Amino acid sequence: MSGTIPVYRWRLAPDGLATRRQLRAAGLRPGGQDPVAVIERPRRRGRPPLVAYLYLVSAAVPVRPMTPARWRAIEAALTARRTCPDCGVVRDYCIPTSIGVCNPCDQGAGWAIAA
Ligand SMILES: [Zn+2]
């Protein structure tokens, strides 16, 4: 991180910037971006000011984003539910848990129909 980002006084930060805590309150997180500014809150004489980093609200991301990995996990779970444990064919419907196999298997036809 560079040491050249602007420093603002408390409450004088420009719009569009928020602290990590403010983002959190809005259900957002910085999301990998570096802070773009610092705010300083002066304290009593002789004590160092409180500082907080500011992040771009426009670059913030929801706390629980749908990452590609999460999409893949959901996809895999759905595919597993559509995969017949008997013939191994991925159907276009979920295998009924009450039966446990796809319809052709249930009717004794098995993979012959699947191909
Ligand atoms: Zn089957």
Short mmCIF file of N, CA and C and ligand atoms in Angstrom, two decimals:
data_model
loop_
_atom_site.label_atom_id
_atom_site.label_comp_id
_atom_site.label_asym_id
_atom_site.label_seq_id
_atom_site.Cartn_x
_atom_site.Cartn_y
_atom_site.Cartn_z
N MET A 1 0.85 -1.19 0.00
CA MET A 1 0.00 0.00 0.00
C MET A 1 0.89 1.24 0.00
N SER A 2 0.54 2.21 -0.78
CA SER A 2 1.35 3.42 -0.84
C SER A 2 1.04 4.30 0.35
N GLY A 3 1.95 5.21 0.65
CA GLY A 3 1.71 6.12 1.76
C GLY A 3 1.18 7.45 1.31
N THR A 4 0.64 7.50 0.11
CA THR A 4 0.25 8.79 -0.48
C THR A 4 -1.25 8.99 -0.54
N ILE A 5 -2.03 8.10 0.07
CA ILE A 5 -3.48 8.29 -0.01
C ILE A 5 -3.89 9.46 0.87
N PRO A 6 -4.95 10.18 0.49
CA PRO A 6 -5.33 11.39 1.21
C PRO A 6 -5.83 11.08 2.62
N VAL A 7 -5.66 12.03 3.48
CA VAL A 7 -6.14 11.93 4.87
C VAL A 7 -7.20 13.00 5.09
N TYR A 8 -8.35 12.57 5.56
CA TYR A 8 -9.45 13.50 5.82
C TYR A 8 -9.71 13.57 7.30
N ARG A 9 -10.26 14.70 7.70
CA ARG A 9 -10.73 14.81 9.07
C ARG A 9 -12.02 14.02 9.23
N TRP A 10 -12.24 13.58 10.43
CA TRP A 10 -13.45 12.83 10.76
C TRP A 10 -14.69 13.58 10.28
N ARG A 11 -15.59 12.89 9.62
CA ARG A 11 -16.86 13.44 9.12
C ARG A 11 -16.68 14.34 7.89
N LEU A 12 -15.47 14.55 7.45
CA LEU A 12 -15.27 15.40 6.28
C LEU A 12 -14.85 14.57 5.07
N ALA A 13 -14.97 13.29 5.17
CA ALA A 13 -14.61 12.45 4.04
C ALA A 13 -15.63 12.63 2.92
N PRO A 14 -15.18 12.55 1.68
CA PRO A 14 -16.12 12.74 0.56
C PRO A 14 -17.13 11.61 0.46
N ASP A 15 -18.23 11.91 -0.21
CA ASP A 15 -19.24 10.88 -0.44
C ASP A 15 -18.65 9.75 -1.25
N GLY A 16 -19.24 8.60 -1.10
CA GLY A 16 -18.79 7.46 -1.88
C GLY A 16 -17.69 6.66 -1.22
N LEU A 17 -17.24 7.14 -0.07
CA LEU A 17 -16.24 6.41 0.69
C LEU A 17 -16.84 5.97 2.02
N ALA A 18 -16.39 4.85 2.50
CA ALA A 18 -16.92 4.35 3.76
C ALA A 18 -15.85 3.53 4.46
N THR A 19 -15.93 3.52 5.77
CA THR A 19 -15.02 2.66 6.51
C THR A 19 -15.47 1.21 6.40
N ARG A 20 -14.57 0.31 6.78
CA ARG A 20 -14.92 -1.10 6.76
C ARG A 20 -16.17 -1.36 7.61
N ARG A 21 -16.24 -0.67 8.74
CA ARG A 21 -17.40 -0.87 9.61
C ARG A 21 -18.67 -0.36 8.97
N GLN A 22 -18.58 0.78 8.26
CA GLN A 22 -19.76 1.31 7.59
C GLN A 22 -20.20 0.39 6.45
N LEU A 23 -19.23 -0.14 5.72
CA LEU A 23 -19.56 -1.09 4.66
C LEU A 23 -20.27 -2.30 5.26
N ARG A 24 -19.73 -2.77 6.36
CA ARG A 24 -20.27 -3.96 7.01
C ARG A 24 -21.74 -3.73 7.39
N ALA A 25 -22.02 -2.53 7.88
CA ALA A 25 -23.38 -2.21 8.29
C ALA A 25 -24.34 -2.25 7.11
N ALA A 26 -23.78 -2.04 5.90
CA ALA A 26 -24.61 -2.06 4.70
C ALA A 26 -24.57 -3.42 4.02
N GLY A 27 -23.98 -4.42 4.69
CA GLY A 27 -23.91 -5.75 4.11
C GLY A 27 -22.84 -5.88 3.04
N LEU A 28 -21.85 -4.99 3.08
CA LEU A 28 -20.79 -4.99 2.08
C LEU A 28 -19.45 -5.21 2.76
N ARG A 29 -18.45 -5.52 1.93
CA ARG A 29 -17.08 -5.59 2.42
C ARG A 29 -16.18 -5.02 1.35
N PRO A 30 -14.97 -4.60 1.73
CA PRO A 30 -14.09 -3.94 0.75
C PRO A 30 -13.82 -4.80 -0.48
N GLY A 31 -13.72 -6.09 -0.29
CA GLY A 31 -13.59 -6.96 -1.45
C GLY A 31 -12.24 -6.87 -2.14
N GLY A 32 -11.18 -6.81 -1.38
CA GLY A 32 -9.86 -6.87 -1.97
C GLY A 32 -9.28 -5.55 -2.40
N GLN A 33 -10.10 -4.53 -2.48
CA GLN A 33 -9.56 -3.22 -2.86
C GLN A 33 -8.71 -2.65 -1.73
N ASP A 34 -7.71 -1.87 -2.10
CA ASP A 34 -6.92 -1.16 -1.10
C ASP A 34 -7.69 0.06 -0.65
N PRO A 35 -7.49 0.49 0.57
CA PRO A 35 -8.15 1.73 1.01
C PRO A 35 -7.70 2.90 0.15
N VAL A 36 -8.63 3.81 -0.13
CA VAL A 36 -8.33 4.95 -0.99
C VAL A 36 -8.07 6.21 -0.19
N ALA A 37 -8.39 6.19 1.10
CA ALA A 37 -8.16 7.36 1.93
C ALA A 37 -8.16 6.93 3.39
N VAL A 38 -7.76 7.87 4.21
CA VAL A 38 -7.73 7.64 5.66
C VAL A 38 -8.48 8.78 6.32
N ILE A 39 -9.27 8.45 7.33
CA ILE A 39 -9.84 9.53 8.14
C ILE A 39 -9.17 9.49 9.51
N GLU A 40 -8.97 10.69 10.02
CA GLU A 40 -8.34 10.84 11.33
C GLU A 40 -9.32 11.49 12.28
N ARG A 41 -9.40 10.93 13.45
CA ARG A 41 -10.27 11.51 14.48
C ARG A 41 -9.35 12.01 15.59
N PRO A 42 -9.24 13.32 15.70
CA PRO A 42 -8.33 13.86 16.72
C PRO A 42 -8.79 13.47 18.12
N ARG A 43 -7.81 13.26 18.96
CA ARG A 43 -8.15 12.99 20.36
C ARG A 43 -7.45 14.03 21.24
N ARG A 44 -7.51 13.82 22.50
CA ARG A 44 -6.92 14.79 23.42
C ARG A 44 -5.44 15.02 23.10
N ARG A 45 -5.00 16.17 23.47
CA ARG A 45 -3.62 16.57 23.22
C ARG A 45 -2.64 15.47 23.68
N GLY A 46 -1.71 15.23 22.84
CA GLY A 46 -0.67 14.29 23.22
C GLY A 46 -0.99 12.85 22.90
N ARG A 47 -2.23 12.61 22.42
CA ARG A 47 -2.57 11.22 22.08
C ARG A 47 -2.68 11.12 20.57
N PRO A 48 -2.28 10.04 20.03
CA PRO A 48 -2.36 9.90 18.57
C PRO A 48 -3.81 9.86 18.11
N PRO A 49 -4.10 10.40 16.93
CA PRO A 49 -5.49 10.38 16.44
C PRO A 49 -5.92 8.97 16.10
N LEU A 50 -7.21 8.75 16.22
CA LEU A 50 -7.77 7.48 15.74
C LEU A 50 -7.85 7.56 14.23
N VAL A 51 -7.47 6.51 13.57
CA VAL A 51 -7.52 6.51 12.11
C VAL A 51 -8.36 5.33 11.64
N ALA A 52 -8.99 5.53 10.52
CA ALA A 52 -9.75 4.45 9.91
C ALA A 52 -9.56 4.55 8.40
N TYR A 53 -9.47 3.43 7.78
CA TYR A 53 -9.30 3.41 6.32
C TYR A 53 -10.65 3.54 5.64
N LEU A 54 -10.63 4.22 4.51
CA LEU A 54 -11.85 4.42 3.73
C LEU A 54 -11.76 3.64 2.43
N TYR A 55 -12.86 3.06 2.06
CA TYR A 55 -12.93 2.26 0.84
C TYR A 55 -14.01 2.83 -0.08
N LEU A 56 -13.85 2.56 -1.36
CA LEU A 56 -14.85 2.99 -2.34
C LEU A 56 -16.10 2.13 -2.18
N VAL A 57 -17.23 2.78 -1.94
CA VAL A 57 -18.48 2.04 -1.83
C VAL A 57 -18.80 1.36 -3.16
N SER A 58 -18.48 2.05 -4.26
CA SER A 58 -18.83 1.50 -5.58
C SER A 58 -18.03 0.25 -5.89
N ALA A 59 -16.88 0.06 -5.23
CA ALA A 59 -16.07 -1.12 -5.48
C ALA A 59 -16.28 -2.19 -4.43
N ALA A 60 -17.13 -1.90 -3.45
CA ALA A 60 -17.40 -2.89 -2.42
C ALA A 60 -18.27 -4.00 -2.98
N VAL A 61 -18.22 -5.14 -2.33
CA VAL A 61 -18.99 -6.29 -2.81
C VAL A 61 -19.83 -6.81 -1.66
N PRO A 62 -20.92 -7.51 -1.98
CA PRO A 62 -21.74 -8.08 -0.91
C PRO A 62 -20.92 -9.02 -0.04
N VAL A 63 -21.33 -9.12 1.22
CA VAL A 63 -20.57 -9.95 2.16
C VAL A 63 -20.53 -11.39 1.70
N ARG A 64 -21.62 -11.87 1.13
CA ARG A 64 -21.65 -13.26 0.68
C ARG A 64 -21.87 -13.31 -0.83
N PRO A 65 -20.82 -13.07 -1.58
CA PRO A 65 -20.98 -13.07 -3.04
C PRO A 65 -21.10 -14.48 -3.58
N MET A 66 -21.75 -14.60 -4.75
CA MET A 66 -21.79 -15.89 -5.43
C MET A 66 -20.53 -16.01 -6.28
N THR A 67 -19.53 -16.62 -5.72
CA THR A 67 -18.27 -16.81 -6.44
C THR A 67 -18.41 -17.97 -7.41
N PRO A 68 -17.54 -18.03 -8.42
CA PRO A 68 -17.56 -19.19 -9.32
C PRO A 68 -17.49 -20.51 -8.57
N ALA A 69 -16.70 -20.54 -7.49
CA ALA A 69 -16.59 -21.79 -6.72
C ALA A 69 -17.92 -22.15 -6.10
N ARG A 70 -18.64 -21.13 -5.62
CA ARG A 70 -19.94 -21.43 -5.01
C ARG A 70 -20.93 -21.89 -6.06
N TRP A 71 -20.89 -21.26 -7.26
CA TRP A 71 -21.77 -21.72 -8.34
C TRP A 71 -21.46 -23.16 -8.68
N ARG A 72 -20.16 -23.49 -8.76
CA ARG A 72 -19.78 -24.86 -9.09
C ARG A 72 -20.28 -25.83 -8.03
N ALA A 73 -20.21 -25.43 -6.77
CA ALA A 73 -20.66 -26.31 -5.70
C ALA A 73 -22.15 -26.57 -5.82
N ILE A 74 -22.91 -25.51 -6.14
CA ILE A 74 -24.36 -25.68 -6.29
C ILE A 74 -24.65 -26.55 -7.51
N GLU A 75 -23.92 -26.27 -8.58
CA GLU A 75 -24.10 -27.06 -9.80
C GLU A 75 -23.85 -28.55 -9.52
N ALA A 76 -22.76 -28.80 -8.79
CA ALA A 76 -22.40 -30.19 -8.50
C ALA A 76 -23.47 -30.85 -7.65
N ALA A 77 -24.01 -30.09 -6.69
CA ALA A 77 -25.04 -30.66 -5.82
C ALA A 77 -26.29 -30.98 -6.63
N LEU A 78 -26.67 -30.07 -7.55
CA LEU A 78 -27.84 -30.32 -8.38
C LEU A 78 -27.61 -31.49 -9.31
N THR A 79 -26.41 -31.56 -9.90
CA THR A 79 -26.09 -32.66 -10.79
C THR A 79 -26.15 -33.99 -10.04
N ALA A 80 -25.65 -33.99 -8.80
CA ALA A 80 -25.68 -35.21 -8.01
C ALA A 80 -27.12 -35.66 -7.77
N ARG A 81 -28.00 -34.71 -7.56
CA ARG A 81 -29.40 -35.08 -7.31
C ARG A 81 -30.07 -35.59 -8.57
N ARG A 82 -29.50 -35.24 -9.73
CA ARG A 82 -30.09 -35.68 -11.00
C ARG A 82 -29.40 -36.92 -11.53
N THR A 83 -28.37 -37.39 -10.84
CA THR A 83 -27.62 -38.55 -11.33
C THR A 83 -28.20 -39.82 -10.71
N CYS A 84 -28.59 -40.75 -11.56
CA CYS A 84 -29.14 -42.00 -11.07
C CYS A 84 -28.01 -42.86 -10.50
N PRO A 85 -28.13 -43.30 -9.26
CA PRO A 85 -27.07 -44.13 -8.68
C PRO A 85 -27.02 -45.52 -9.31
N ASP A 86 -28.04 -45.89 -10.03
CA ASP A 86 -28.09 -47.24 -10.59
C ASP A 86 -27.42 -47.28 -11.96
N CYS A 87 -27.87 -46.42 -12.89
CA CYS A 87 -27.32 -46.44 -14.24
C CYS A 87 -26.29 -45.34 -14.44
N GLY A 88 -26.18 -44.38 -13.50
CA GLY A 88 -25.17 -43.35 -13.59
C GLY A 88 -25.47 -42.25 -14.59
N VAL A 89 -26.66 -42.27 -15.18
CA VAL A 89 -27.02 -41.25 -16.15
C VAL A 89 -27.51 -40.00 -15.43
N VAL A 90 -27.06 -38.84 -15.94
CA VAL A 90 -27.55 -37.57 -15.38
C VAL A 90 -28.86 -37.24 -16.07
N ARG A 91 -29.94 -37.29 -15.33
CA ARG A 91 -31.26 -37.01 -15.90
C ARG A 91 -31.53 -35.51 -15.89
N ASP A 92 -32.58 -35.10 -16.58
CA ASP A 92 -32.96 -33.69 -16.53
C ASP A 92 -34.00 -33.45 -15.45
N TYR A 93 -34.11 -34.37 -14.53
CA TYR A 93 -34.98 -34.18 -13.37
C TYR A 93 -34.27 -34.78 -12.17
N CYS A 94 -34.71 -34.41 -11.01
CA CYS A 94 -34.10 -34.95 -9.79
C CYS A 94 -34.58 -36.38 -9.58
N ILE A 95 -33.65 -37.23 -9.17
CA ILE A 95 -34.01 -38.61 -8.87
C ILE A 95 -34.93 -38.61 -7.66
N PRO A 96 -36.12 -39.19 -7.77
CA PRO A 96 -37.04 -39.20 -6.62
C PRO A 96 -36.41 -39.95 -5.44
N THR A 97 -36.32 -39.26 -4.32
CA THR A 97 -35.67 -39.89 -3.16
C THR A 97 -36.50 -41.07 -2.66
N SER A 98 -37.79 -41.07 -2.95
CA SER A 98 -38.63 -42.17 -2.47
C SER A 98 -38.34 -43.44 -3.26
N ILE A 99 -37.85 -43.27 -4.50
CA ILE A 99 -37.55 -44.43 -5.33
C ILE A 99 -36.05 -44.70 -5.34
N GLY A 100 -35.27 -43.64 -5.48
CA GLY A 100 -33.82 -43.78 -5.39
C GLY A 100 -33.14 -44.03 -6.72
N VAL A 101 -33.88 -44.27 -7.78
CA VAL A 101 -33.31 -44.45 -9.10
C VAL A 101 -34.15 -43.68 -10.11
N CYS A 102 -33.63 -43.55 -11.33
CA CYS A 102 -34.36 -42.83 -12.36
C CYS A 102 -35.56 -43.66 -12.82
N ASN A 103 -36.42 -43.04 -13.59
CA ASN A 103 -37.64 -43.72 -14.01
C ASN A 103 -37.38 -45.00 -14.82
N PRO A 104 -36.49 -44.92 -15.84
CA PRO A 104 -36.22 -46.16 -16.59
C PRO A 104 -35.73 -47.29 -15.70
N CYS A 105 -34.81 -46.97 -14.74
CA CYS A 105 -34.34 -48.00 -13.83
C CYS A 105 -35.49 -48.53 -13.00
N ASP A 106 -36.34 -47.62 -12.55
CA ASP A 106 -37.47 -48.02 -11.73
C ASP A 106 -38.37 -48.96 -12.51
N GLN A 107 -38.43 -48.72 -13.85
CA GLN A 107 -39.30 -49.56 -14.68
C GLN A 107 -38.54 -50.74 -15.26
N GLY A 108 -37.29 -50.90 -14.84
CA GLY A 108 -36.52 -52.07 -15.26
C GLY A 108 -35.83 -51.91 -16.57
N ALA A 109 -35.89 -50.71 -17.18
CA ALA A 109 -35.27 -50.52 -18.48
C ALA A 109 -33.79 -50.16 -18.36
N GLY A 110 -33.47 -49.41 -17.30
CA GLY A 110 -32.08 -49.07 -17.04
C GLY A 110 -31.46 -48.21 -18.12
N TRP A 111 -30.17 -48.38 -18.32
CA TRP A 111 -29.40 -47.49 -19.20
C TRP A 111 -29.77 -47.66 -20.65
N ALA A 112 -30.47 -48.74 -21.03
CA ALA A 112 -30.77 -48.98 -22.43
C ALA A 112 -31.54 -47.80 -23.02
N ILE A 113 -32.43 -47.23 -22.26
CA ILE A 113 -33.21 -46.10 -22.75
C ILE A 113 -32.39 -44.81 -22.70
N ALA A 114 -31.47 -44.77 -21.75
CA ALA A 114 -30.71 -43.52 -21.55
C ALA A 114 -29.89 -43.15 -22.79
N ALA A 115 -29.36 -44.15 -23.49
CA ALA A 115 -28.50 -43.87 -24.63
C ALA A 115 -29.36 -43.40 -25.79
ZN ZN B 1 -31.12 -45.13 -13.76
#
